[in-house]
Coordinates of C-alpha atoms and ligand atoms in Angstrom, one line a residue:
M958 CA 0.0 0.0 0.0
N959 CA 1.2 3.5 -0.8
K960 CA 0.3 7.0 0.2
N961 CA -2.5 8.4 -2.0
E962 CA -3.5 5.0 -3.2
F963 CA -7.2 4.2 -3.3
V964 CA -8.3 0.9 -1.8
K965 CA -11.5 -1.0 -1.2
V966 CA -11.8 -2.3 2.3
E967 CA -14.4 -3.9 4.5
I968 CA -14.5 -2.4 8.0
T969 CA -14.6 -5.2 10.7
D970 CA -13.8 -3.3 13.9
M971 CA -13.3 0.2 15.3
S972 CA -10.3 1.8 17.1
T973 CA -10.4 3.4 20.5
V974 CA -10.7 6.8 18.9
G975 CA -13.6 5.8 16.6
E976 CA -11.8 5.1 13.3
G977 CA -13.0 2.1 11.2
I978 CA -10.5 -0.8 11.1
G979 CA -10.0 -3.1 8.1
H980 CA -7.3 -5.4 6.8
I981 CA -5.6 -5.5 3.5
D982 CA -2.9 -8.2 2.8
G983 CA -2.1 -8.5 6.6
C984 CA -1.8 -4.8 7.1
T985 CA -4.2 -3.1 9.5
L986 CA -5.8 0.0 8.0
F987 CA -7.4 2.7 10.2
V988 CA -10.0 4.5 8.2
Q989 CA -11.4 7.8 9.2
G990 CA -15.1 8.4 8.4
A991 CA -15.9 4.6 8.3
V992 CA -17.9 2.6 10.8
I993 CA -18.0 -1.1 11.6
G994 CA -19.9 -3.0 8.9
D995 CA -19.2 -0.5 6.0
T996 CA -17.3 -1.4 2.8
V997 CA -15.6 1.8 1.7
R998 CA -13.3 3.2 -1.0
A999 CA -10.6 5.0 1.0
C1000 CA -7.6 7.0 0.2
V1001 CA -4.4 6.0 2.0
T1002 CA -2.9 9.0 3.9
Y1003 CA 0.0 7.6 5.9
V1004 CA 1.8 4.2 5.8
K1005 CA 3.7 2.7 8.7
K1006 CA 5.5 -0.7 9.0
N1007 CA 2.5 -2.8 10.2
C1008 CA -0.4 -0.4 9.7
A1009 CA -1.7 2.4 7.6
Y1010 CA -4.1 5.3 7.8
A1011 CA -6.8 6.2 5.3
S1012 CA -9.8 8.4 4.8
A1013 CA -13.1 7.1 3.5
R1014 CA -14.0 8.7 0.2
E1015 CA -17.0 6.7 -0.8
I1016 CA -19.3 4.4 1.2
L1017 CA -19.7 1.5 -1.2
I1018 CA -21.9 -0.7 1.1
P1019 CA -23.2 1.2 4.1
S1020 CA -23.2 -0.6 7.5
K1021 CA -26.7 -1.3 9.0
D1022 CA -25.4 0.7 12.0
R1023 CA -24.5 3.8 10.0
V1024 CA -26.7 6.9 10.5
T1025 CA -26.6 10.4 8.9
P1026 CA -24.8 12.8 11.3
L1027 CA -26.9 15.7 12.5
C1028 CA -24.1 18.2 12.5
P1029 CA -22.9 19.7 9.2
A1030 CA -19.3 20.0 10.7
F1031 CA -19.1 16.3 11.5
G1032 CA -15.8 14.9 10.1
R1033 CA -14.1 18.2 10.3
C1034 CA -14.8 19.3 13.9
G1035 CA -12.7 17.4 16.5
G1036 CA -15.5 17.1 19.0
C1037 CA -17.8 14.3 17.9
T1038 CA -16.2 11.2 16.5
L1039 CA -19.2 8.8 16.4
Q1040 CA -22.1 10.8 15.1
N1041 CA -22.2 8.5 12.0
L1042 CA -22.8 5.4 14.2
S1043 CA -26.3 4.6 15.5
Y1044 CA -26.6 5.3 19.3
P1045 CA -27.2 1.6 20.2
S1046 CA -24.0 0.7 18.3
Q1047 CA -22.1 3.5 20.1
L1048 CA -23.0 1.8 23.3
I1049 CA -21.8 -1.6 22.1
F1050 CA -18.6 0.0 20.8
K1051 CA -18.0 1.5 24.3
R1052 CA -18.7 -1.7 26.1
N1053 CA -16.1 -3.4 23.9
L1054 CA -13.6 -0.6 24.6
V1055 CA -13.8 -1.4 28.3
A1056 CA -13.8 -5.2 27.9
N1057 CA -10.8 -5.0 25.4
A1058 CA -8.8 -2.7 27.6
L1059 CA -9.4 -4.9 30.7
K1060 CA -8.3 -8.0 28.8
R1061 CA -5.4 -6.6 26.7
I1062 CA -3.9 -4.1 29.2
G1063 CA -5.0 -5.6 32.5
G1064 CA -5.1 -9.3 31.6
L1065 CA -8.5 -9.3 33.3
D1066 CA -11.5 -11.3 32.1
A1067 CA -14.2 -9.4 33.9
E1068 CA -17.7 -9.5 32.6
V1069 CA -18.6 -5.9 31.4
P1070 CA -22.3 -5.1 31.6
P1071 CA -24.0 -3.1 28.9
V1072 CA -23.1 0.6 29.0
I1073 CA -25.9 2.8 30.6
G1074 CA -26.7 5.3 27.9
M1075 CA -29.0 8.3 27.5
D1076 CA -32.6 8.5 26.2
E1077 CA -31.6 11.7 24.4
P1078 CA -28.0 11.5 23.3
F1079 CA -27.8 15.1 21.9
R1080 CA -27.8 18.5 23.6
Y1081 CA -26.7 17.0 26.9
R1082 CA -23.6 19.1 27.8
N1083 CA -23.7 21.9 30.4
K1084 CA -20.5 23.5 29.3
A1085 CA -18.7 24.6 26.1
Q1086 CA -15.6 26.6 25.5
F1087 CA -15.7 28.0 21.9
P1088 CA -12.4 29.4 20.5
T1089 CA -12.8 32.4 18.3
G1090 CA -11.1 33.3 15.0
V1091 CA -11.8 34.9 11.6
D1092 CA -13.3 33.5 8.4
S1093 CA -11.8 34.1 4.9
S1094 CA -13.6 37.4 4.7
G1095 CA -12.1 38.5 8.0
S1096 CA -15.3 38.4 10.0
P1097 CA -15.2 37.0 13.5
V1098 CA -16.4 33.3 13.9
V1099 CA -16.5 30.8 16.7
G1100 CA -16.2 27.1 16.4
F1101 CA -14.1 24.1 17.5
Y1102 CA -10.7 23.0 16.4
A1103 CA -10.3 20.3 13.8
I1104 CA -8.9 16.9 15.1
G1105 CA -5.4 17.3 16.3
T1106 CA -4.9 20.9 15.1
H1107 CA -5.7 24.5 16.1
D1108 CA -7.5 25.1 12.8
L1109 CA -10.9 26.6 13.6
V1110 CA -13.9 24.9 12.1
P1111 CA -16.7 27.5 12.3
I1112 CA -19.9 26.4 14.1
A1113 CA -23.2 28.2 14.5
D1114 CA -24.8 25.5 16.6
C1115 CA -23.2 22.6 18.5
Y1116 CA -25.6 19.7 18.8
L1117 CA -24.2 18.6 22.1
Q1118 CA -25.0 22.0 23.6
P1119 CA -28.3 23.5 24.7
E1120 CA -30.3 25.3 22.0
G1121 CA -29.8 28.6 23.7
D1122 CA -26.1 28.7 23.0
R1123 CA -26.7 29.5 19.4
R1124 CA -28.4 32.8 20.2
I1125 CA -25.7 33.7 22.7
L1126 CA -23.0 33.1 20.1
K1127 CA -24.8 35.0 17.5
I1128 CA -25.2 38.1 19.8
I1129 CA -21.5 38.0 20.7
L1130 CA -20.4 37.7 17.1
E1131 CA -22.7 40.6 16.1
Y1132 CA -21.3 42.7 18.9
M1133 CA -17.7 41.9 17.9
K1134 CA -18.5 42.8 14.3
K1135 CA -20.3 46.1 15.2
Y1136 CA -17.5 47.4 17.4
Q1137 CA -14.6 45.7 15.5
I1138 CA -13.5 43.7 18.6
P1139 CA -10.7 41.4 17.3
P1140 CA -10.6 37.7 18.1
Y1141 CA -7.4 36.6 19.7
D1142 CA -4.6 35.5 17.3
E1143 CA -2.6 32.6 18.7
K1144 CA 0.3 33.3 16.3
T1145 CA 0.9 36.9 17.3
G1146 CA -0.6 37.0 20.8
G1147 CA -2.7 40.0 19.6
G1148 CA -6.4 40.5 19.5
L1149 CA -8.8 40.4 22.4
V1150 CA -11.5 37.7 22.6
R1151 CA -9.9 34.2 23.1
H1152 CA -12.8 31.9 24.1
I1153 CA -16.5 32.1 24.8
L1154 CA -17.4 29.9 27.8
I1155 CA -21.0 29.0 28.2
R1156 CA -22.3 27.0 31.2
K1157 CA -25.9 26.0 31.9
A1158 CA -27.2 24.6 35.1
Y1159 CA -30.0 22.4 33.9
A1160 CA -31.6 21.9 37.3
T1161 CA -32.2 25.6 37.8
G1162 CA -32.1 26.9 34.2
E1163 CA -29.4 29.4 35.0
T1164 CA -26.9 30.2 32.3
M1165 CA -23.4 31.8 32.6
V1166 CA -21.6 33.5 29.7
C1167 CA -17.9 34.2 30.2
L1168 CA -15.7 35.9 27.6
V1169 CA -12.1 34.9 28.0
I1170 CA -10.1 38.0 27.0
N1171 CA -6.5 38.9 26.4
K1172 CA -6.6 42.2 28.2
V1173 CA -8.3 43.5 31.4
A1174 CA -11.3 45.2 29.8
L1175 CA -13.8 44.8 27.1
P1176 CA -14.8 47.9 25.1
H1177 CA -18.6 48.6 24.9
A1178 CA -19.2 45.8 27.3
E1179 CA -22.6 47.4 28.3
Y1180 CA -23.9 46.9 24.8
L1181 CA -23.1 43.2 25.0
T1182 CA -24.5 42.7 28.5
D1183 CA -27.7 44.6 27.6
A1184 CA -28.3 42.3 24.6
L1185 CA -27.3 39.1 26.4
K1186 CA -29.3 39.6 29.6
E1187 CA -32.5 39.7 27.5
L1188 CA -32.1 36.0 26.7
P1189 CA -33.9 33.5 29.0
G1190 CA -32.0 32.2 32.0
I1191 CA -28.9 34.4 31.7
K1192 CA -27.9 34.8 35.3
S1193 CA -24.2 35.6 35.0
I1194 CA -22.1 37.5 32.4
C1195 CA -18.4 37.8 33.2
L1196 CA -14.9 38.2 31.9
N1197 CA -12.0 36.0 32.5
V1198 CA -8.6 37.6 31.9
N1199 CA -5.9 35.4 30.3
S1200 CA -3.0 37.2 28.7
K1201 CA -0.6 34.3 28.8
R1202 CA 0.4 32.6 25.5
G1203 CA -0.3 28.9 25.3
N1204 CA -3.1 26.3 25.4
V1205 CA -4.5 27.0 28.9
I1206 CA -8.0 28.4 28.3
L1207 CA -8.7 30.3 31.5
G1208 CA -6.8 32.8 33.5
N1209 CA -7.2 33.4 37.3
E1210 CA -9.0 36.7 37.2
V1211 CA -12.8 36.8 36.9
R1212 CA -14.7 40.1 36.5
P1213 CA -18.5 40.0 36.7
L1214 CA -20.3 42.3 34.2
F1215 CA -23.8 41.2 35.1
G1216 CA -25.0 39.2 38.1
D1217 CA -22.6 37.1 40.2
A1218 CA -19.6 35.3 38.8
Y1219 CA -21.3 31.9 39.4
I1220 CA -24.4 30.0 38.8
T1221 CA -26.1 27.3 40.9
D1222 CA -26.9 23.8 39.9
C1223 CA -28.3 20.8 41.7
I1224 CA -27.5 17.1 41.7
G1225 CA -30.2 15.2 43.6
N1226 CA -31.0 17.2 46.7
L1227 CA -27.7 19.0 46.8
S1228 CA -26.9 22.4 45.3
F1229 CA -23.5 23.5 44.0
R1230 CA -22.1 26.9 43.1
I1231 CA -20.2 26.8 39.8
S1232 CA -17.8 29.5 38.8
P1233 CA -16.1 29.7 35.3
Q1234 CA -13.0 27.8 36.6
S1235 CA -14.8 25.0 38.6
F1236 CA -14.4 21.5 37.4
Y1237 CA -17.9 20.1 37.1
Q1238 CA -19.1 17.0 35.3
V1239 CA -20.5 18.0 31.9
N1240 CA -23.4 15.7 31.6
P1241 CA -25.9 16.2 34.4
V1242 CA -28.3 13.4 33.5
Q1243 CA -25.6 10.8 33.5
T1244 CA -23.7 12.3 36.5
K1245 CA -26.7 11.6 38.7
K1246 CA -26.8 7.9 37.4
L1247 CA -23.0 7.6 38.0
Y1248 CA -23.1 9.0 41.5
D1249 CA -26.1 6.8 42.3
Q1250 CA -24.0 3.8 41.2
V1251 CA -21.2 4.9 43.5
K1252 CA -23.8 5.1 46.3
T1253 CA -25.1 1.6 45.5
F1254 CA -21.5 0.2 45.4
A1255 CA -20.7 1.9 48.7
A1256 CA -23.9 0.4 50.4
L1257 CA -23.4 2.7 53.4
T1258 CA -24.9 2.2 56.9
G1259 CA -24.1 5.6 58.5
K1260 CA -21.0 4.3 60.3
E1261 CA -18.4 4.6 57.6
T1262 CA -15.5 6.9 57.1
I1263 CA -15.1 7.7 53.4
L1264 CA -12.1 9.2 51.5
D1265 CA -13.1 11.0 48.3
L1266 CA -9.7 11.3 46.5
Y1267 CA -9.5 13.5 43.4
C1268 CA -12.7 15.2 44.7
G1269 CA -13.0 18.3 42.5
I1270 CA -15.6 20.5 44.1
G1271 CA -16.6 17.7 46.4
T1272 CA -19.6 16.4 44.5
I1273 CA -19.2 12.7 45.1
G1274 CA -18.2 13.0 48.8
L1275 CA -21.1 15.3 49.5
Y1276 CA -23.5 13.0 47.7
L1277 CA -22.5 10.2 50.1
A1278 CA -22.1 12.3 53.3
G1279 CA -25.7 11.9 54.4
Q1280 CA -25.3 8.2 54.7
A1281 CA -21.8 8.1 56.3
K1282 CA -20.2 9.1 59.5
R1283 CA -17.4 11.2 58.0
V1284 CA -16.1 12.2 54.6
I1285 CA -12.6 13.5 53.8
G1286 CA -11.9 14.8 50.3
V1287 CA -8.6 15.4 48.7
E1288 CA -8.0 17.6 45.6
V1289 CA -4.9 19.2 44.1
V1290 CA -6.6 22.5 42.9
A1291 CA -6.9 24.8 45.9
E1292 CA -9.9 26.8 44.4
A1293 CA -11.8 23.5 44.0
V1294 CA -11.1 22.6 47.6
R1295 CA -12.5 26.0 48.7
D1296 CA -15.6 25.4 46.6
A1297 CA -16.0 21.9 48.1
N1298 CA -15.9 23.3 51.6
Q1299 CA -18.4 26.0 50.7
N1300 CA -20.6 23.5 49.0
A1301 CA -20.6 21.4 52.3
K1302 CA -21.7 24.6 54.2
R1303 CA -24.4 25.6 51.7
N1304 CA -25.9 22.1 52.0
H1305 CA -25.7 22.0 55.8
I1306 CA -23.3 19.1 55.7
D1307 CA -21.1 19.1 58.7
N1308 CA -19.4 15.7 58.5
A1309 CA -17.3 16.5 55.4
D1310 CA -13.9 18.2 55.1
F1311 CA -11.9 18.8 52.0
I1312 CA -8.2 19.3 51.9
A1313 CA -5.8 20.6 49.3
G1314 CA -3.1 18.1 48.3
T1315 CA -1.9 15.4 46.0
S1316 CA -3.7 12.1 46.7
E1317 CA -0.5 10.0 46.5
L1318 CA 1.4 12.3 48.9
V1319 CA -1.3 12.9 51.6
I1320 CA -2.9 9.4 51.6
D1321 CA -0.4 8.2 54.3
E1322 CA -1.5 10.9 56.7
L1323 CA -5.3 10.3 56.4
P1324 CA -7.2 8.3 59.0
P1325 CA -8.3 4.7 58.2
A1326 CA -11.3 4.5 55.9
D1327 CA -14.0 2.0 55.3
V1328 CA -14.7 3.2 51.7
I1329 CA -12.2 5.0 49.4
V1330 CA -13.5 6.6 46.2
I1331 CA -10.9 7.5 43.6
D1332 CA -11.8 9.5 40.5
P1333 CA -8.5 10.4 38.8
P1334 CA -8.0 12.3 35.5
R1335 CA -7.3 10.4 32.3
K1336 CA -3.8 9.5 33.2
G1337 CA -5.1 7.4 36.1
C1338 CA -3.5 7.0 39.6
A1339 CA 0.1 7.3 40.6
E1340 CA 1.5 3.8 41.3
K1341 CA 2.5 5.0 44.8
L1342 CA -1.2 5.7 45.6
L1343 CA -2.2 2.2 44.4
Q1344 CA 0.4 0.6 46.7
V1345 CA -0.8 2.6 49.7
L1346 CA -4.4 1.6 48.9
I1347 CA -3.3 -2.0 48.8
S1348 CA -1.6 -1.7 52.2
K1349 CA -4.5 0.3 53.7
A1350 CA -6.9 -2.4 52.5
P1351 CA -10.2 -0.5 52.9
K1352 CA -13.3 -2.7 52.9
K1353 CA -14.4 -1.1 49.6
L1354 CA -12.6 0.8 46.9
I1355 CA -14.7 2.5 44.3
Y1356 CA -12.8 3.5 41.2
V1357 CA -14.4 6.1 38.8
S1358 CA -12.5 6.3 35.6
C1359 CA -12.8 8.3 32.4
N1360 CA -10.1 6.2 30.6
P1361 CA -10.5 2.5 30.1
A1362 CA -6.8 2.1 29.4
T1363 CA -5.5 3.5 32.6
L1364 CA -8.4 1.9 34.5
A1365 CA -7.2 -1.5 33.2
R1366 CA -3.6 -0.8 34.1
D1367 CA -4.5 0.3 37.6
L1368 CA -7.0 -2.6 38.2
K1369 CA -4.2 -5.0 37.3
I1370 CA -2.0 -3.6 40.1
L1371 CA -4.9 -3.5 42.5
T1372 CA -6.0 -7.1 41.8
D1373 CA -2.4 -8.3 42.0
G1374 CA -2.4 -6.6 45.4
G1375 CA -5.3 -8.6 46.7
F1376 CA -8.4 -6.7 45.6
Q1377 CA -11.1 -8.4 43.6
I1378 CA -13.4 -6.8 41.1
A1379 CA -16.9 -7.1 42.7
G1380 CA -18.8 -4.7 40.4
L1381 CA -18.3 -2.9 37.2
Q1382 CA -20.6 -0.4 35.4
P1383 CA -19.8 1.8 32.4
F1384 CA -21.8 5.0 31.7
D1385 CA -22.1 6.9 28.5
M1386 CA -21.3 10.4 29.8
F1387 CA -20.2 11.6 26.4
P1388 CA -22.6 10.4 23.6
E1389 CA -21.4 10.9 20.0
T1390 CA -17.8 10.9 21.1
Q1391 CA -15.5 8.0 21.9
H1392 CA -15.3 8.8 25.6
L1393 CA -17.1 7.1 28.5
E1394 CA -16.9 6.7 32.3
T1395 CA -16.6 3.4 34.2
C1396 CA -17.3 2.8 37.8
A1397 CA -15.6 -0.3 39.4
L1398 CA -16.1 -1.7 42.9
L1399 CA -13.1 -3.5 44.4
V1400 CA -13.2 -5.5 47.6
K1401 CA -10.2 -7.0 49.5
V1402 CA -10.1 -10.8 49.2
S1403 CA -10.1 -12.2 52.7
V1404 CA -7.0 -14.1 53.9
N1405 CA -9.0 -17.4 54.0
E1406 CA -10.1 -17.1 50.4
A1407 CA -6.8 -15.9 49.0
Ligands
SAH728 N1 -14.7 13.7 41.6 C1 -14.9 14.9 41.0 C2 -13.7 15.4 40.1 C3 -13.1 14.4 39.2 S1 -12.0 15.0 38.0 C4 -16.2 15.0 40.2 O1 -16.9 13.9 40.1 O2 -16.6 16.0 39.8 C5 -10.4 14.7 38.7 C6 -9.9 15.7 39.7 O3 -8.7 15.3 40.2 C7 -9.7 17.1 39.1 O4 -10.4 18.0 39.9 C8 -8.2 17.4 39.3 O5 -7.8 18.7 39.6 C9 -7.8 16.4 40.4 N2 -6.5 15.9 40.5 C10 -5.6 15.6 39.5 N3 -4.5 15.0 40.0 C11 -4.6 14.9 41.3 C12 -3.8 14.4 42.4 N4 -2.7 13.8 42.1 N5 -4.3 14.4 43.6 C13 -5.5 15.0 43.9 N6 -6.3 15.5 42.9 C14 -5.9 15.5 41.7

């Protein structure tokens, strides 16, 4: 196979990032734009020793699982990778992702139950950060970056976001045009508006609009706030100042233009204050299901001490606190710890404390716990933490993971250390994309059984 060659290939599998996989003469071909069950004509884009990459140019025989993507930017925008696959097939794909990772990376033969999905797998996200740029005529646009690049794909409406976002973006673009407010230019570091952050609290209907800007002030800001605050649900309009070069989206300084610099959302009976910088799960419908699963796995009696490691703004720990004796949360971002402690107060929870620190460094100093919840970022847990968890041997360890590969790696270490997988449940927190969340329950095998 050579670069630019056209090949006909039947797609028999899918990769972890949602490409179709086919085989030609013993070579594995990763085909962008193809789904399992398709036969496609594809153009080879890159050839390596044992595999090659290609892009589907013509669907010769469409898969029965293929659907027409809703979004006109599908295939160019780096956000959704699975919009051309029917939703039931997306759930099967994700179940296989978890099972394959556990088997191949962890050497674990655990039975993976079907992924718990959504009834409505579109318009589920509560947060978007749209980068800005200019189109070929020089007019300001917003959009998302193309896969693996910083090339802006203009978007008027993202189908994962609430309908209201479209009107917010339109008003901001009209304002930028009217007053010639320049979008930020990554190459020169010039320009003003870098990103538009929109958050919606579905439980209360409150919406926050935050413009991330390169300087400390926004000219004619009152024109913009007057137009935006007429929209339903707008509760907070603010600026976030970020004049540093690089990929970090938000700076530290927040300036309210209208309302407070936060909105309030609820999960179950608890309410949370969310500021532009707060980490907060993006899919409220599925978050509730995930947290309920954690609660079911924990099966609390009211006597337990719980550690909530990687706690963010304390949501999981607070969700469990009502049924536990004591909750201690650990989080590396100091502002999130402050939010977590405030969230405990606002919900009148007095048996939960949140401390700033790195889980693997503070774990040794924490009191013994009956249940330990870990919810690390994509890179998983530090090995040191896993070794301490093995020696601490809590009755229950609940691992919430957003990356099947690092979950499998870490579960291998934990099971080698004497834990047993007693429950496993994947959740589709991110329909239309290749991402998912998995919740695992681990219990220590007793000495007699070991
Ligand atoms: N449990 C929370 C947040 C999970 S996201 C929720 O459900 O909303 C993972 C969190 O881990 C982030 O808030 C991140 O800041 C934090 N984090 C990353 N590395 C960490 C470490 N080594 N120790 C403690 N917290 C860490």
